[in-house]
PDB file of C-alpha atoms in Angstrom:
ATOM      1  CA  MET A1109      77.947  -0.167 -17.923  1.00  0.00           C
ATOM      2  CA  LYS A1110      74.040  -2.052 -17.427  1.00  0.00           C
ATOM      3  CA  ASN A1111      75.623  -5.122 -16.643  1.00  0.00           C
ATOM      4  CA  SER A1112      77.114  -4.593 -14.141  1.00  0.00           C
ATOM      5  CA  THR A1113      76.551  -5.961 -10.714  1.00  0.00           C
ATOM      6  CA  VAL A1114      77.034  -5.965  -6.766  1.00  0.00           C
ATOM      7  CA  ASP A1115      79.681  -8.406  -7.327  1.00  0.00           C
ATOM      8  CA  ASP A1116      82.127  -6.176  -9.779  1.00  0.00           C
ATOM      9  CA  CYS A1117      81.752  -4.042  -6.294  1.00  0.00           C
ATOM     10  CA  LYS A1118      85.486  -4.788  -4.723  1.00  0.00           C
ATOM     11  CA  ILE A1119      87.173  -3.345  -1.394  1.00  0.00           C
ATOM     12  CA  ILE A1120      90.964  -2.657  -2.450  1.00  0.00           C
ATOM     13  CA  ASP A1121      93.869  -2.369  -0.846  1.00  0.00           C
ATOM     14  CA  ILE A1122      95.375   1.371  -1.249  1.00  0.00           C
ATOM     15  CA  ARG A1123      99.561   0.995  -0.599  1.00  0.00           C
ATOM     16  CA  ARG A1124     100.252   3.247   2.411  1.00  0.00           C
ATOM     17  CA  TYR A1125     104.502   4.080   3.845  1.00  0.00           C
ATOM     18  CA  THR A1126     104.415   4.254   7.460  1.00  0.00           C
ATOM     19  CA  ASP A1127     107.663   5.075   9.479  1.00  0.00           C
ATOM     20  CA  SER A1128     108.147   7.219  13.075  1.00  0.00           C
ATOM     21  CA  ARG A1129     106.173  10.352  11.581  1.00  0.00           C
ATOM     22  CA  GLY A1130     102.701   7.959  10.179  1.00  0.00           C
ATOM     23  CA  TYR A1131     101.391   7.015   7.383  1.00  0.00           C
ATOM     24  CA  LEU A1132     100.944   8.040   3.856  1.00  0.00           C
ATOM     25  CA  SER A1133      98.168   6.289   1.843  1.00  0.00           C
ATOM     26  CA  VAL A1134      98.279   7.056  -2.398  1.00  0.00           C
ATOM     27  CA  VAL A1135      96.503   6.503  -5.088  1.00  0.00           C
ATOM     28  CA  GLU A1136      97.650   7.463  -8.759  1.00  0.00           C
ATOM     29  CA  ASN A1137      95.912   6.670 -12.432  1.00  0.00           C
ATOM     30  CA  GLY A1138      96.279   3.283 -13.974  1.00  0.00           C
ATOM     31  CA  ILE A1139      98.633   1.365 -11.345  1.00  0.00           C
ATOM     32  CA  ASP A1140      96.486   1.139  -8.299  1.00  0.00           C
ATOM     33  CA  ILE A1141      92.623   2.059  -9.656  1.00  0.00           C
ATOM     34  CA  PRO A1142      91.462   1.127 -13.745  1.00  0.00           C
ATOM     35  CA  PHE A1143      90.617   5.067 -14.589  1.00  0.00           C
ATOM     36  CA  ASP A1144      92.054   8.427 -14.530  1.00  0.00           C
ATOM     37  CA  ILE A1145      91.117  11.107 -12.286  1.00  0.00           C
ATOM     38  CA  LYS A1146      88.783  13.249 -12.567  1.00  0.00           C
ATOM     39  CA  ARG A1147      87.054  14.840  -9.896  1.00  0.00           C
ATOM     40  CA  ILE A1148      87.584  14.346  -5.644  1.00  0.00           C
ATOM     41  CA  TYR A1149      84.738  15.315  -3.354  1.00  0.00           C
ATOM     42  CA  TYR A1150      84.641  14.197   0.297  1.00  0.00           C
ATOM     43  CA  LEU A1151      80.956  13.921   2.138  1.00  0.00           C
ATOM     44  CA  TYR A1152      81.203  15.501   6.293  1.00  0.00           C
ATOM     45  CA  MET A1153      79.668  16.245   8.873  1.00  0.00           C
ATOM     46  CA  VAL A1154      76.818  14.648   7.759  1.00  0.00           C
ATOM     47  CA  PRO A1155      73.793  14.600   9.883  1.00  0.00           C
ATOM     48  CA  GLU A1156      71.935  11.572  10.435  1.00  0.00           C
ATOM     49  CA  VAL A1157      70.508  11.094   6.767  1.00  0.00           C
ATOM     50  CA  ALA A1158      71.395   8.281   4.204  1.00  0.00           C
ATOM     51  CA  ARG A1159      73.309   9.802   1.296  1.00  0.00           C
ATOM     52  CA  GLY A1160      73.479   8.946  -2.314  1.00  0.00           C
ATOM     53  CA  ALA A1161      70.299   7.572  -4.149  1.00  0.00           C
ATOM     54  CA  HIS A1162      71.410   7.551  -7.763  1.00  0.00           C
ATOM     55  CA  ALA A1163      73.306   5.731 -10.106  1.00  0.00           C
ATOM     56  CA  HIS A1164      75.628   6.656 -12.745  1.00  0.00           C
ATOM     57  CA  LYS A1165      75.623   5.479 -16.572  1.00  0.00           C
ATOM     58  CA  GLU A1166      79.432   6.122 -16.807  1.00  0.00           C
ATOM     59  CA  LEU A1167      80.896   7.211 -13.877  1.00  0.00           C
ATOM     60  CA  GLN A1168      83.497   4.876 -12.255  1.00  0.00           C
ATOM     61  CA  GLN A1169      84.541   5.330  -8.049  1.00  0.00           C
ATOM     62  CA  LEU A1170      86.586   4.886  -5.515  1.00  0.00           C
ATOM     63  CA  LEU A1171      84.844   5.592  -2.013  1.00  0.00           C
ATOM     64  CA  ILE A1172      87.437   6.135   0.583  1.00  0.00           C
ATOM     65  CA  ALA A1173      86.576   6.526   4.193  1.00  0.00           C
ATOM     66  CA  THR A1174      89.665   9.025   5.535  1.00  0.00           C
ATOM     67  CA  SER A1175      87.645   9.238   9.075  1.00  0.00           C
ATOM     68  CA  GLY A1176      85.186   7.545  10.837  1.00  0.00           C
ATOM     69  CA  SER A1177      83.529   4.994   8.651  1.00  0.00           C
ATOM     70  CA  VAL A1178      80.675   4.374   6.912  1.00  0.00           C
ATOM     71  CA  ASP A1179      77.618   2.054   4.736  1.00  0.00           C
ATOM     72  CA  VAL A1180      77.751   1.785   1.597  1.00  0.00           C
ATOM     73  CA  ILE A1181      74.802   0.381   0.667  1.00  0.00           C
ATOM     74  CA  MET A1182      75.310  -1.609  -3.770  1.00  0.00           C
ATOM     75  CA  ASP A1183      71.828  -2.494  -5.285  1.00  0.00           C
ATOM     76  CA  ASP A1184      72.089  -3.562  -8.874  1.00  0.00           C
ATOM     77  CA  GLY A1185      68.353  -4.455  -9.416  1.00  0.00           C
ATOM     78  CA  GLN A1186      68.422  -7.451  -8.387  1.00  0.00           C
ATOM     79  CA  GLU A1187      70.757  -8.240  -5.358  1.00  0.00           C
ATOM     80  CA  LYS A1188      71.909  -5.607  -2.486  1.00  0.00           C
ATOM     81  CA  LYS A1189      75.245  -5.328  -0.666  1.00  0.00           C
ATOM     82  CA  THR A1190      76.549  -3.861   1.742  1.00  0.00           C
ATOM     83  CA  PHE A1191      80.390  -2.409   1.752  1.00  0.00           C
ATOM     84  CA  HIS A1192      80.966  -0.966   5.459  1.00  0.00           C
ATOM     85  CA  LEU A1193      83.786   1.709   4.884  1.00  0.00           C
ATOM     86  CA  ASP A1194      86.991   2.527   8.340  1.00  0.00           C
ATOM     87  CA  ARG A1195      89.548   1.934   7.082  1.00  0.00           C
ATOM     88  CA  PRO A1196      91.802   5.181   4.987  1.00  0.00           C
ATOM     89  CA  TRP A1197      94.421   2.400   3.539  1.00  0.00           C
ATOM     90  CA  LYS A1198      90.838   0.654   1.990  1.00  0.00           C
ATOM     91  CA  GLY A1199      87.992   1.858  -0.633  1.00  0.00           C
ATOM     92  CA  LEU A1200      85.858   0.069  -2.067  1.00  0.00           C
ATOM     93  CA  LEU A1201      86.011  -0.178  -7.027  1.00  0.00           C
ATOM     94  CA  ILE A1202      82.592   0.981  -8.195  1.00  0.00           C
ATOM     95  CA  PRO A1203      82.440  -0.072 -12.104  1.00  0.00           C
ATOM     96  CA  SER A1204      79.484   2.584 -13.655  1.00  0.00           C
ATOM     97  CA  GLY A1205      75.204   1.779 -14.023  1.00  0.00           C
ATOM     98  CA  LEU A1206      75.017   0.216  -9.851  1.00  0.00           C
ATOM     99  CA  TRP A1207      72.771   2.113  -7.767  1.00  0.00           C
ATOM    100  CA  ARG A1208      74.083   3.374  -4.146  1.00  0.00           C
ATOM    101  CA  ASP A1209      72.833   4.940  -0.876  1.00  0.00           C
ATOM    102  CA  LEU A1210      75.073   5.746   1.643  1.00  0.00           C
ATOM    103  CA  GLU A1211      74.344   4.752   5.312  1.00  0.00           C
ATOM    104  CA  ASN A1212      75.622   5.363   8.848  1.00  0.00           C
ATOM    105  CA  PHE A1213      77.964   7.817   9.018  1.00  0.00           C
ATOM    106  CA  SER A1214      80.218   7.352  12.875  1.00  0.00           C
ATOM    107  CA  GLY A1215      80.406  10.940  13.818  1.00  0.00           C
ATOM    108  CA  GLY A1216      83.702  12.549  12.260  1.00  0.00           C
ATOM    109  CA  ALA A1217      83.569  10.935   9.580  1.00  0.00           C
ATOM    110  CA  VAL A1218      84.907  11.916   6.389  1.00  0.00           C
ATOM    111  CA  LEU A1219      84.270   9.779   3.025  1.00  0.00           C
ATOM    112  CA  MET A1220      86.296  11.277  -0.125  1.00  0.00           C
ATOM    113  CA  CYS A1221      85.276   9.588  -3.732  1.00  0.00           C
ATOM    114  CA  LEU A1222      88.060   9.786  -6.285  1.00  0.00           C
ATOM    115  CA  ALA A1223      85.807  10.049  -9.700  1.00  0.00           C
ATOM    116  CA  SER A1224      86.910   9.053 -13.567  1.00  0.00           C
ATOM    117  CA  GLU A1225      84.713  11.418 -15.179  1.00  0.00           C
ATOM    118  CA  GLY A1226      83.723  15.479 -14.064  1.00  0.00           C
ATOM    119  CA  TYR A1227      80.367  16.663 -13.169  1.00  0.00           C
ATOM    120  CA  ASP A1228      77.486  15.275 -15.265  1.00  0.00           C
ATOM    121  CA  GLU A1229      73.946  16.106 -14.558  1.00  0.00           C
ATOM    122  CA  LYS A1230      73.076  13.763 -17.184  1.00  0.00           C
ATOM    123  CA  ASP A1231      75.311  10.856 -15.874  1.00  0.00           C
ATOM    124  CA  TYR A1232      73.238  10.546 -12.796  1.00  0.00           C
ATOM    125  CA  ILE A1233      69.715   7.879 -11.849  1.00  0.00           C
ATOM    126  CA  ARG A1234      68.249   9.917  -9.376  1.00  0.00           C
ATOM    127  CA  ASP A1235      64.698   8.090  -9.582  1.00  0.00           C
ATOM    128  CA  TYR A1236      65.194   4.381  -9.009  1.00  0.00           C
ATOM    129  CA  GLN A1237      62.593   2.597 -11.056  1.00  0.00           C
ATOM    130  CA  GLU A1238      64.124   4.726 -13.822  1.00  0.00           C
ATOM    131  CA  PHE A1239      67.650   2.718 -12.637  1.00  0.00           C
ATOM    132  CA  LEU A1240      65.330  -0.390 -12.786  1.00  0.00           C
ATOM    133  CA  ASN A1241      64.582  -0.264 -16.168  1.00  0.00           C
ATOM    134  CA  TYR A1242      67.805   1.080 -16.743  1.00  0.00           C
ATOM    135  CA  LYS A1243      69.237  -1.956 -15.814  1.00  0.00           C
ATOM    136  CA  LYS A1244      66.344  -3.544 -17.872  1.00  0.00           C
ATOM    137  CA  GLN A1245      67.541  -2.414 -21.681  1.00  0.00           C
TER     138      GLN A1245
END
């Protein structure tokens, strides 16, 4: 959505269960997140570089730092907000129409993304000025 703002991003608690064998976390379509999962991918062994640097027109995401930590900087063209992910039972729910940058990956960090759509290059906005123009339309 073009009118999404950084205030529409939210950290959600992921259901978790524990017993003597450890923890189990669960995310289900339509129960824990407001979309059906169409794609899962994860980033790992990220060198000291920033990732992300794009927005999506339609795609929604849930980002989970399953190991280590990462900063997610969300930008709606007017305001920026940083979310620090460092717990595998917390996820950042991201609506469409927002720019994101991923920075400060800790050593051993694994960032998993649950996405509402399959990969479609036409859904990406990779130029920041194009993103600002998109938000004004």
